[in-house]
Tab-separated table of C-alpha atoms in Angstrom:
chain	number	residue	atom	x	y	z
A	904	UNK	CA	108.117	114.596	104.653
A	905	UNK	CA	104.637	114.457	103.174
A	906	UNK	CA	101.803	112.518	104.798
A	907	UNK	CA	98.709	110.890	103.232
A	908	UNK	CA	95.410	112.160	104.665
A	909	UNK	CA	91.746	111.347	103.940
A	910	UNK	CA	89.261	114.234	103.802
A	911	UNK	CA	85.484	114.012	103.332
A	912	UNK	CA	83.587	117.113	102.183
A	913	UNK	CA	79.860	117.833	102.112
A	914	UNK	CA	79.100	120.574	99.573
A	915	UNK	CA	76.388	121.965	97.296
A	916	UNK	CA	75.819	119.870	94.141
A	917	UNK	CA	76.378	121.146	90.604
A	918	UNK	CA	79.028	121.907	87.959
A	919	UNK	CA	82.295	123.492	89.085
A	920	UNK	CA	82.345	122.128	92.648
A	921	UNK	CA	85.343	119.846	92.095
A	922	UNK	CA	87.156	122.750	90.416
A	923	UNK	CA	86.725	124.948	93.514
A	924	UNK	CA	87.744	122.184	95.937
A	925	UNK	CA	90.820	121.113	93.936
A	926	UNK	CA	91.863	124.776	93.624
A	927	UNK	CA	92.177	125.084	97.402
A	928	UNK	CA	94.052	121.756	97.593
A	929	UNK	CA	96.460	122.840	94.820
A	930	UNK	CA	97.195	126.155	96.616
A	931	UNK	CA	98.268	124.141	99.683
A	932	UNK	CA	100.593	121.995	97.535
A	933	UNK	CA	98.461	118.884	98.094
A	934	UNK	CA	98.888	116.029	95.585
A	935	UNK	CA	95.515	114.258	95.183
A	936	UNK	CA	96.126	110.494	94.937
A	937	UNK	CA	92.475	109.402	95.098
A	938	UNK	CA	89.075	111.035	94.786
A	939	UNK	CA	85.530	109.651	94.960
A	940	UNK	CA	82.212	111.377	94.486
A	941	UNK	CA	80.057	109.304	96.812
A	942	UNK	CA	76.823	111.025	95.947
A	943	UNK	CA	76.082	114.448	94.516
A	944	UNK	CA	76.795	116.198	97.812
A	945	UNK	CA	79.746	114.258	99.239
A	946	UNK	CA	83.285	114.066	97.890
A	947	UNK	CA	86.167	112.158	99.389
A	948	UNK	CA	89.870	112.936	98.736
A	949	UNK	CA	93.140	111.230	99.632
A	950	UNK	CA	95.939	113.802	99.538
A	951	UNK	CA	99.723	113.723	99.952
A	952	UNK	CA	100.506	116.933	101.811
A	953	UNK	CA	103.712	118.259	103.418
A	954	UNK	CA	102.062	120.768	105.807
A	955	UNK	CA	99.754	120.136	108.772
A	956	UNK	CA	96.225	119.503	107.369
A	957	UNK	CA	94.495	122.059	109.668
A	958	UNK	CA	95.063	125.066	107.353
A	959	UNK	CA	93.790	123.166	104.287
A	960	UNK	CA	90.708	121.926	106.172
A	961	UNK	CA	90.048	125.464	107.443
A	962	UNK	CA	90.197	127.001	103.966
A	963	UNK	CA	87.986	124.256	102.468
A	964	UNK	CA	85.417	124.791	105.263
A	965	UNK	CA	85.377	128.516	104.487
A	966	UNK	CA	84.207	128.037	100.868
A	967	UNK	CA	80.578	129.252	100.537
A	968	UNK	CA	79.581	125.997	98.735
A	969	UNK	CA	80.958	123.788	101.546
A	970	UNK	CA	78.801	122.624	104.467
A	971	UNK	CA	81.181	120.319	106.340
A	972	UNK	CA	84.761	118.995	106.127
A	973	UNK	CA	86.128	116.143	108.216
A	974	UNK	CA	89.229	113.948	108.281
A	975	UNK	CA	88.811	110.172	107.796
A	976	UNK	CA	90.963	107.036	107.428
A	977	UNK	CA	92.406	106.506	103.943
A	978	UNK	CA	90.970	103.752	101.696
A	979	UNK	CA	94.413	102.248	101.133
A	980	UNK	CA	94.541	101.569	104.891
A	981	UNK	CA	91.086	99.930	104.805
A	982	UNK	CA	90.686	98.183	101.430
A	983	UNK	CA	94.205	97.861	99.978
A	984	UNK	CA	94.743	95.721	96.863
A	985	UNK	CA	91.825	94.407	94.838
A	986	UNK	CA	91.395	91.110	92.973
A	987	UNK	CA	88.441	91.028	90.535
A	988	UNK	CA	86.729	87.813	89.431
A	989	UNK	CA	84.364	87.963	86.446
A	990	UNK	CA	82.277	85.569	84.398
A	991	UNK	CA	79.530	83.007	85.093
A	992	UNK	CA	77.848	82.798	88.506
A	993	UNK	CA	78.769	79.140	89.120
A	994	UNK	CA	82.491	79.535	88.383
A	995	UNK	CA	82.824	83.037	89.881
A	996	UNK	CA	81.357	81.759	93.168
A	997	UNK	CA	83.869	78.897	93.404
A	998	UNK	CA	86.864	81.109	92.543
A	999	UNK	CA	85.623	83.590	95.178
A	1000	UNK	CA	85.621	80.850	97.864
A	1001	UNK	CA	89.324	80.206	97.228
A	1002	UNK	CA	90.303	83.856	96.880
A	1003	UNK	CA	88.390	85.016	99.988
A	1004	UNK	CA	89.794	82.234	102.213
A	1005	UNK	CA	93.318	82.953	101.016
A	1006	UNK	CA	92.940	86.745	101.380
A	1007	UNK	CA	91.734	86.175	104.959
A	1008	UNK	CA	94.965	84.305	105.787
A	1009	UNK	CA	97.103	87.153	104.458
A	1010	UNK	CA	94.991	89.978	105.901
A	1011	UNK	CA	95.378	88.436	109.370
A	1012	UNK	CA	99.136	88.861	108.884
A	1013	UNK	CA	98.873	92.535	107.933
A	1014	UNK	CA	97.973	92.495	104.224
A	1015	UNK	CA	94.924	94.398	102.891
A	1016	UNK	CA	93.434	92.404	100.013
A	1017	UNK	CA	89.773	92.576	99.012
A	1018	UNK	CA	88.062	90.301	96.504
A	1019	UNK	CA	85.481	91.770	94.100
A	1020	UNK	CA	83.277	89.868	91.668
A	1021	UNK	CA	81.109	90.667	88.708
A	1022	UNK	CA	78.774	87.952	87.422
A	1023	UNK	CA	78.282	88.836	83.775
A	1024	UNK	CA	77.404	87.186	80.468
A	1025	UNK	CA	78.203	88.012	76.836
A	1026	UNK	CA	81.290	88.919	74.803
A	1027	UNK	CA	80.818	92.694	74.664
A	1028	UNK	CA	79.830	93.230	78.351
A	1029	UNK	CA	82.767	91.050	79.486
A	1030	UNK	CA	85.277	92.789	77.205
A	1031	UNK	CA	84.037	96.186	78.470
A	1032	UNK	CA	84.328	95.018	82.096
A	1033	UNK	CA	87.910	93.758	81.554
A	1034	UNK	CA	88.916	97.121	80.029
A	1035	UNK	CA	87.121	99.037	82.825
A	1036	UNK	CA	89.134	97.127	85.477
A	1037	UNK	CA	92.295	98.808	84.223
A	1038	UNK	CA	90.653	102.157	85.087
A	1039	UNK	CA	89.650	101.156	88.649
A	1040	UNK	CA	91.934	102.125	91.541
A	1041	UNK	CA	93.998	99.510	93.420
A	1042	UNK	CA	93.175	96.569	91.088
A	1043	UNK	CA	96.128	94.135	90.870
A	1044	UNK	CA	94.693	91.005	89.238
A	1045	UNK	CA	91.718	89.638	87.267
A	1046	UNK	CA	90.398	86.094	87.193
A	1047	UNK	CA	88.428	85.102	84.089
A	1048	UNK	CA	85.925	82.492	85.325
A	1049	UNK	CA	83.730	80.976	82.613
A	1050	UNK	CA	83.285	78.068	80.218
A	1051	UNK	CA	83.836	79.882	76.907
A	1052	UNK	CA	85.533	83.248	76.407
A	1053	UNK	CA	87.275	84.589	73.296
A	1054	UNK	CA	87.082	87.235	70.543
A	1055	UNK	CA	87.035	90.758	71.936
A	1056	UNK	CA	87.467	89.442	75.500
A	1057	UNK	CA	90.837	88.000	74.425
A	1058	UNK	CA	91.854	91.395	72.979
A	1059	UNK	CA	90.769	93.138	76.208
A	1060	UNK	CA	92.826	90.656	78.285
A	1061	UNK	CA	95.939	91.379	76.198
A	1062	UNK	CA	95.362	95.143	76.577
A	1063	UNK	CA	95.047	95.121	80.380
A	1064	UNK	CA	98.055	92.775	80.730
A	1065	UNK	CA	100.061	95.326	78.727
A	1066	UNK	CA	98.906	97.933	81.290
A	1067	UNK	CA	100.342	95.821	84.126
A	1068	UNK	CA	97.393	93.761	85.403
A	1069	UNK	CA	97.889	90.067	86.194
A	1070	UNK	CA	95.273	87.915	84.427
A	1071	UNK	CA	94.516	84.350	85.543
A	1072	UNK	CA	92.086	82.239	83.495
A	1073	UNK	CA	90.216	79.057	84.287
A	1074	UNK	CA	90.927	76.244	81.831
A	1075	UNK	CA	88.059	76.805	79.386
A	1076	UNK	CA	87.039	76.835	75.727
A	1077	UNK	CA	87.904	79.869	73.581
A	1078	UNK	CA	91.056	81.941	73.165
A	1079	UNK	CA	91.192	83.674	76.585
A	1080	UNK	CA	93.335	81.013	78.349
A	1081	UNK	CA	96.073	81.418	75.699
A	1082	UNK	CA	96.096	85.177	76.374
A	1083	UNK	CA	96.346	84.879	80.203
A	1084	UNK	CA	99.393	84.955	82.493
A	1085	UNK	CA	98.383	81.689	84.106
A	1086	UNK	CA	95.735	78.999	83.468
A	1087	UNK	CA	94.300	77.030	86.403
A	1088	UNK	CA	91.745	74.212	86.053
A	1089	UNK	CA	90.350	74.100	89.595
A	1090	UNK	CA	88.406	77.297	90.430
A	1091	UNK	CA	89.238	77.284	94.171
A	1092	UNK	CA	92.931	76.838	93.341
A	1093	UNK	CA	92.663	79.674	90.770
A	1094	UNK	CA	91.330	82.012	93.478
A	1095	UNK	CA	94.012	80.993	95.977
A	1096	UNK	CA	96.893	81.318	93.481
A	1097	UNK	CA	95.733	84.757	92.308
A	1098	UNK	CA	95.656	86.114	95.860
A	1099	UNK	CA	99.055	84.540	96.594
A	1100	UNK	CA	100.463	86.250	93.498
A	1101	UNK	CA	99.448	89.726	94.723
A	1102	UNK	CA	100.196	89.195	98.459
A	1103	UNK	CA	103.486	90.474	99.852
A	1104	UNK	CA	103.121	87.878	102.620
A	1105	UNK	CA	103.134	84.908	100.188
A	1106	UNK	CA	106.120	83.091	98.700
A	1107	UNK	CA	104.768	82.820	95.166
A	1108	UNK	CA	106.668	84.207	92.216
A	1109	UNK	CA	104.259	84.612	89.311
A	1110	UNK	CA	107.151	85.475	86.961
A	1111	UNK	CA	108.397	81.898	87.319
A	1112	UNK	CA	105.005	80.430	86.380
A	1113	UNK	CA	104.005	82.624	83.427
A	1114	UNK	CA	101.822	80.910	80.864
A	1115	UNK	CA	101.831	77.598	82.750
A	1116	UNK	CA	98.668	75.495	82.991
A	1117	UNK	CA	97.724	73.805	86.266
B	1273	UNK	CA	69.079	117.072	77.350
B	1274	UNK	CA	72.360	116.222	79.037
B	1275	UNK	CA	74.194	112.962	78.366
B	1276	UNK	CA	76.575	110.987	80.601
B	1277	UNK	CA	80.011	110.378	79.057
B	1278	UNK	CA	83.164	108.602	80.249
B	1279	UNK	CA	86.534	110.253	79.553
B	1280	UNK	CA	89.995	108.839	80.324
B	1281	UNK	CA	92.968	111.235	80.453
B	1282	UNK	CA	96.686	110.525	80.526
B	1283	UNK	CA	98.559	113.503	82.003
B	1284	UNK	CA	101.754	114.507	83.827
B	1285	UNK	CA	101.720	113.594	87.552
B	1286	UNK	CA	101.905	116.155	90.365
B	1287	UNK	CA	99.901	118.674	92.395
B	1288	UNK	CA	97.356	120.845	90.571
B	1289	UNK	CA	96.577	118.423	87.720
B	1290	UNK	CA	92.996	117.743	88.815
B	1291	UNK	CA	92.487	121.499	89.257
B	1292	UNK	CA	93.480	122.154	85.626
B	1293	UNK	CA	91.356	119.282	84.259
B	1294	UNK	CA	88.247	120.194	86.282
B	1295	UNK	CA	88.639	123.839	85.235
B	1296	UNK	CA	88.193	122.896	81.565
B	1297	UNK	CA	85.231	120.631	82.420
B	1298	UNK	CA	83.572	123.420	84.480
B	1299	UNK	CA	83.967	125.909	81.593
B	1300	UNK	CA	82.039	123.505	79.350
B	1301	UNK	CA	79.239	123.251	81.947
B	1302	UNK	CA	80.045	119.594	82.650
B	1303	UNK	CA	78.788	118.143	85.951
B	1304	UNK	CA	81.305	115.533	87.179
B	1305	UNK	CA	79.395	112.584	88.674
B	1306	UNK	CA	82.386	110.262	89.141
B	1307	UNK	CA	86.160	110.549	89.098
B	1308	UNK	CA	88.932	107.996	89.652
B	1309	UNK	CA	92.681	108.467	89.735
B	1310	UNK	CA	93.766	105.067	88.427
B	1311	UNK	CA	97.453	105.677	88.871
B	1312	UNK	CA	99.481	108.868	89.058
B	1313	UNK	CA	99.240	109.481	85.310
B	1314	UNK	CA	95.696	108.386	84.465
B	1315	UNK	CA	92.426	109.981	85.546
B	1316	UNK	CA	88.958	108.862	84.606
B	1317	UNK	CA	85.843	111.100	84.697
B	1318	UNK	CA	82.122	110.508	84.235
B	1319	UNK	CA	80.455	113.766	83.236
B	1320	UNK	CA	76.879	114.927	82.613
B	1321	UNK	CA	77.178	117.341	79.718
B	1322	UNK	CA	74.596	119.097	77.531
B	1323	UNK	CA	76.862	119.840	74.551
B	1324	UNK	CA	78.589	117.428	72.149
B	1325	UNK	CA	81.724	116.093	73.908
B	1326	UNK	CA	84.110	116.865	70.989
B	1327	UNK	CA	84.839	120.469	72.067
B	1328	UNK	CA	85.532	119.438	75.682
B	1329	UNK	CA	87.823	116.592	74.565
B	1330	UNK	CA	89.648	118.953	72.180
B	1331	UNK	CA	90.283	121.555	74.901
B	1332	UNK	CA	91.444	118.905	77.412
B	1333	UNK	CA	93.839	117.468	74.789
B	1334	UNK	CA	95.277	120.938	74.209
B	1335	UNK	CA	96.430	121.358	77.858
B	1336	UNK	CA	100.279	121.209	78.000
B	1337	UNK	CA	100.150	118.661	80.856
B	1338	UNK	CA	97.865	116.264	78.909
B	1339	UNK	CA	99.252	113.462	76.722
B	1340	UNK	CA	96.082	111.689	75.615
B	1341	UNK	CA	92.284	111.905	76.036
B	1342	UNK	CA	89.839	109.214	74.972
B	1343	UNK	CA	86.151	108.438	75.457
B	1344	UNK	CA	85.203	105.188	77.252
B	1345	UNK	CA	82.080	103.385	78.541
B	1346	UNK	CA	80.788	104.651	81.888
B	1347	UNK	CA	81.265	102.518	85.036
B	1348	UNK	CA	77.563	102.669	85.841
B	1349	UNK	CA	76.963	100.830	82.547
B	1350	UNK	CA	79.582	98.189	83.428
B	1351	UNK	CA	79.547	97.689	87.214
B	1352	UNK	CA	76.274	99.204	88.431
B	1353	UNK	CA	75.194	98.602	92.037
B	1354	UNK	CA	77.578	97.110	94.582
B	1355	UNK	CA	76.918	94.741	97.484
B	1356	UNK	CA	79.799	94.445	99.987
B	1357	UNK	CA	80.302	91.422	102.246
B	1358	UNK	CA	82.750	91.726	105.143
B	1359	UNK	CA	83.968	89.597	108.037
B	1360	UNK	CA	85.572	86.159	108.447
B	1361	UNK	CA	86.825	84.188	105.423
B	1362	UNK	CA	84.615	81.142	106.055
B	1363	UNK	CA	81.357	83.065	106.356
B	1364	UNK	CA	82.183	85.711	103.729
B	1365	UNK	CA	82.877	82.939	101.182
B	1366	UNK	CA	79.503	81.279	101.789
B	1367	UNK	CA	77.564	84.573	101.628
B	1368	UNK	CA	79.439	85.369	98.389
B	1369	UNK	CA	78.279	82.070	96.815
B	1370	UNK	CA	74.640	83.055	97.384
B	1371	UNK	CA	75.074	86.705	96.386
B	1372	UNK	CA	77.058	85.946	93.204
B	1373	UNK	CA	74.609	83.274	91.992
B	1374	UNK	CA	71.657	85.575	92.634
B	1375	UNK	CA	73.357	88.605	91.008
B	1376	UNK	CA	74.033	86.446	87.932
B	1377	UNK	CA	70.299	85.699	87.587
B	1378	UNK	CA	69.411	89.397	87.712
B	1379	UNK	CA	72.316	90.588	85.535
B	1380	UNK	CA	71.160	88.186	82.794
B	1381	UNK	CA	67.846	90.082	82.858
B	1382	UNK	CA	69.482	93.504	82.507
B	1383	UNK	CA	70.554	94.425	86.048
B	1384	UNK	CA	74.164	95.440	86.832
B	1385	UNK	CA	75.018	94.170	90.309
B	1386	UNK	CA	78.558	93.347	91.433
B	1387	UNK	CA	79.495	91.621	94.685
B	1388	UNK	CA	82.582	92.799	96.589
B	1389	UNK	CA	84.116	91.189	99.665
B	1390	UNK	CA	86.617	92.133	102.318
B	1391	UNK	CA	87.895	89.367	104.610
B	1392	UNK	CA	88.902	91.209	107.761
B	1393	UNK	CA	89.345	90.607	111.478
B	1394	UNK	CA	89.142	92.872	114.552
B	1395	UNK	CA	86.713	95.450	115.935
B	1396	UNK	CA	88.512	98.610	114.792
B	1397	UNK	CA	89.392	97.451	111.234
B	1398	UNK	CA	85.805	96.231	110.721
B	1399	UNK	CA	84.245	99.425	112.093
B	1400	UNK	CA	86.534	101.490	109.819
B	1401	UNK	CA	85.615	99.328	106.807
B	1402	UNK	CA	81.860	99.713	107.506
B	1403	UNK	CA	82.244	103.511	107.712
B	1404	UNK	CA	84.414	103.570	104.547
B	1405	UNK	CA	81.682	101.733	102.586
B	1406	UNK	CA	79.437	104.757	102.977
B	1407	UNK	CA	82.120	106.772	101.131
B	1408	UNK	CA	82.457	104.316	98.203
B	1409	UNK	CA	80.475	104.975	95.016
B	1410	UNK	CA	77.493	102.807	94.008
B	1411	UNK	CA	77.353	100.769	97.264
B	1412	UNK	CA	73.736	99.781	98.097
B	1413	UNK	CA	74.065	97.102	100.799
B	1414	UNK	CA	76.461	95.543	103.303
B	1415	UNK	CA	76.418	92.013	104.686
B	1416	UNK	CA	78.099	91.504	108.058
B	1417	UNK	CA	79.402	87.917	107.978
B	1418	UNK	CA	81.088	86.757	111.182
B	1419	UNK	CA	80.602	84.892	114.462
B	1420	UNK	CA	80.959	87.801	116.898
B	1421	UNK	CA	80.611	91.509	116.106
B	1422	UNK	CA	79.677	94.364	118.434
B	1423	UNK	CA	80.988	97.522	120.114
B	1424	UNK	CA	82.211	100.110	117.609
B	1425	UNK	CA	81.105	97.882	114.691
B	1426	UNK	CA	77.519	98.218	115.956
B	1427	UNK	CA	77.894	102.030	116.078
B	1428	UNK	CA	79.326	102.039	112.522
B	1429	UNK	CA	76.382	99.914	111.296
B	1430	UNK	CA	73.877	102.376	112.798
B	1431	UNK	CA	75.748	105.310	111.190
B	1432	UNK	CA	75.784	103.863	107.639
B	1433	UNK	CA	72.122	102.788	107.923
B	1434	UNK	CA	71.307	106.409	108.791
B	1435	UNK	CA	73.145	107.369	105.579
B	1436	UNK	CA	70.860	105.079	103.552
B	1437	UNK	CA	72.781	101.789	103.254
B	1438	UNK	CA	70.942	98.496	103.742
B	1439	UNK	CA	72.723	96.304	106.318
B	1440	UNK	CA	72.072	92.543	106.556
B	1441	UNK	CA	73.700	90.541	109.361
B	1442	UNK	CA	74.248	86.835	109.840
B	1443	UNK	CA	72.729	85.496	113.050
B	1444	UNK	CA	75.759	85.790	115.362
B	1445	UNK	CA	76.949	86.709	118.853
B	1446	UNK	CA	77.376	90.399	119.732
B	1447	UNK	CA	75.208	93.477	119.208
B	1448	UNK	CA	75.493	93.849	115.397
B	1449	UNK	CA	72.420	91.704	114.525
B	1450	UNK	CA	70.193	93.954	116.676
B	1451	UNK	CA	71.484	96.994	114.746
B	1452	UNK	CA	70.901	95.509	111.255
B	1453	UNK	CA	67.935	95.877	108.872
B	1454	UNK	CA	67.605	92.120	108.552
B	1455	UNK	CA	69.146	89.062	110.262
B	1456	UNK	CA	69.572	85.827	108.284
B	1457	UNK	CA	70.959	82.579	109.754
B	1458	UNK	CA	71.995	80.761	106.572
B	1459	UNK	CA	74.888	82.556	104.808
B	1460	UNK	CA	73.864	81.550	101.258
B	1461	UNK	CA	70.328	82.790	101.954
B	1462	UNK	CA	71.773	86.023	103.389
B	1463	UNK	CA	73.668	86.645	100.134
B	1464	UNK	CA	70.644	85.866	97.981
B	1465	UNK	CA	68.247	88.036	100.033
B	1466	UNK	CA	70.641	91.002	100.008
B	1467	UNK	CA	70.964	90.935	96.213
B	1468	UNK	CA	67.171	90.543	95.844
B	1469	UNK	CA	66.703	93.593	98.073
B	1470	UNK	CA	68.810	95.827	95.786
B	1471	UNK	CA	67.671	94.338	92.431
B	1472	UNK	CA	64.968	96.150	90.461
B	1473	UNK	CA	64.195	92.820	88.792
B	1474	UNK	CA	63.284	91.088	92.085
B	1475	UNK	CA	59.949	91.088	93.899
B	1476	UNK	CA	61.327	91.572	97.403
B	1477	UNK	CA	60.260	94.467	99.571
B	1478	UNK	CA	62.850	94.963	102.311
B	1479	UNK	CA	60.642	97.564	104.022
B	1480	UNK	CA	58.150	94.783	104.835
B	1481	UNK	CA	60.856	92.620	106.443
B	1482	UNK	CA	62.777	95.188	108.520
B	1483	UNK	CA	64.352	93.782	111.674
B	1484	UNK	CA	63.034	90.284	111.022
B	1485	UNK	CA	65.209	87.230	111.734
B	1486	UNK	CA	65.261	84.289	109.298
């Protein structure tokens, strides 16, 4: 049986550090499921490992480049699933109200859902942000919250849906609503429905509502 | 002159993958400033590199475990600084309204500020989330948004402040306000002030307001 552990490491900065750290982890048969470089000197790993972590921690601590190694809680346990809302400040704020209130209700019952937002303007920045979401860990759904979105944003929405992300759109001008999984007119309702769709604790089957407009 | 590049890699899953990838990057003198494992098969690096990236990309593509390598925009360019709001759904939602509207105003003028939230209840989960924020990339400030927070949450707030995070607290019961950089009674104002404090485009000197209550 393998166990997931969180390990934080303080080490010298510079090229090759991650190579040395991951070498030790590989020798102990650890499968790295998450890694973050917090700042130049601190790296944080989540590792699936079959053995007791003491030997791995000991060998990491013994590397000349390493100053300190300590075990911490895993991010999955703290932050869980992520919903990302992007677009104009006015609409993003209202969608956030709905999503945050609904996430609170599920988190109280044992879920771990966090709600992230990015207030942003312009076709190219928004398309880049949509594509970047597919490269962020733990993201389950996007809400497109604006008045007019189309062109390359529409293409980006179709790409990330093909990669498995759920995309909800406000009812707005442009071609993005037609490319979304679900279109919702009221921003608070859009936030609530998106969180319900990703929560295990909710009775809400997005597959039965695909491409509907509310 | 070194340049920052973003590289996405699709590879076989399993232990040792990151070790092989970082080995190639180290041989090219690349300094990894950010890394994310998006899912088992996809890893995303941001790398400071002095040479043209073509040779590095070619050698990564040639690894037997690698299926595809492509260059993408860096996260710093897309998401930038992060403000995290945590606590009860009602208060977190109101702080988010202020923070998102204010971030929008600065992002329109060239800033990149995103606002993340985590609706969460209980002393231990909140203390763990505060400590975890110090291990997340690009986080500049936390807002503690609740009615009663103290005990281990207060200790966690003091720890992350010592690590350089700005912590703003709503005016609430418990010992957290006394441990914060700034206490603000109105949640919308708390969100706005926090974003102003981290924005380069704002005239707001947090050092002059430390430990004040508004």
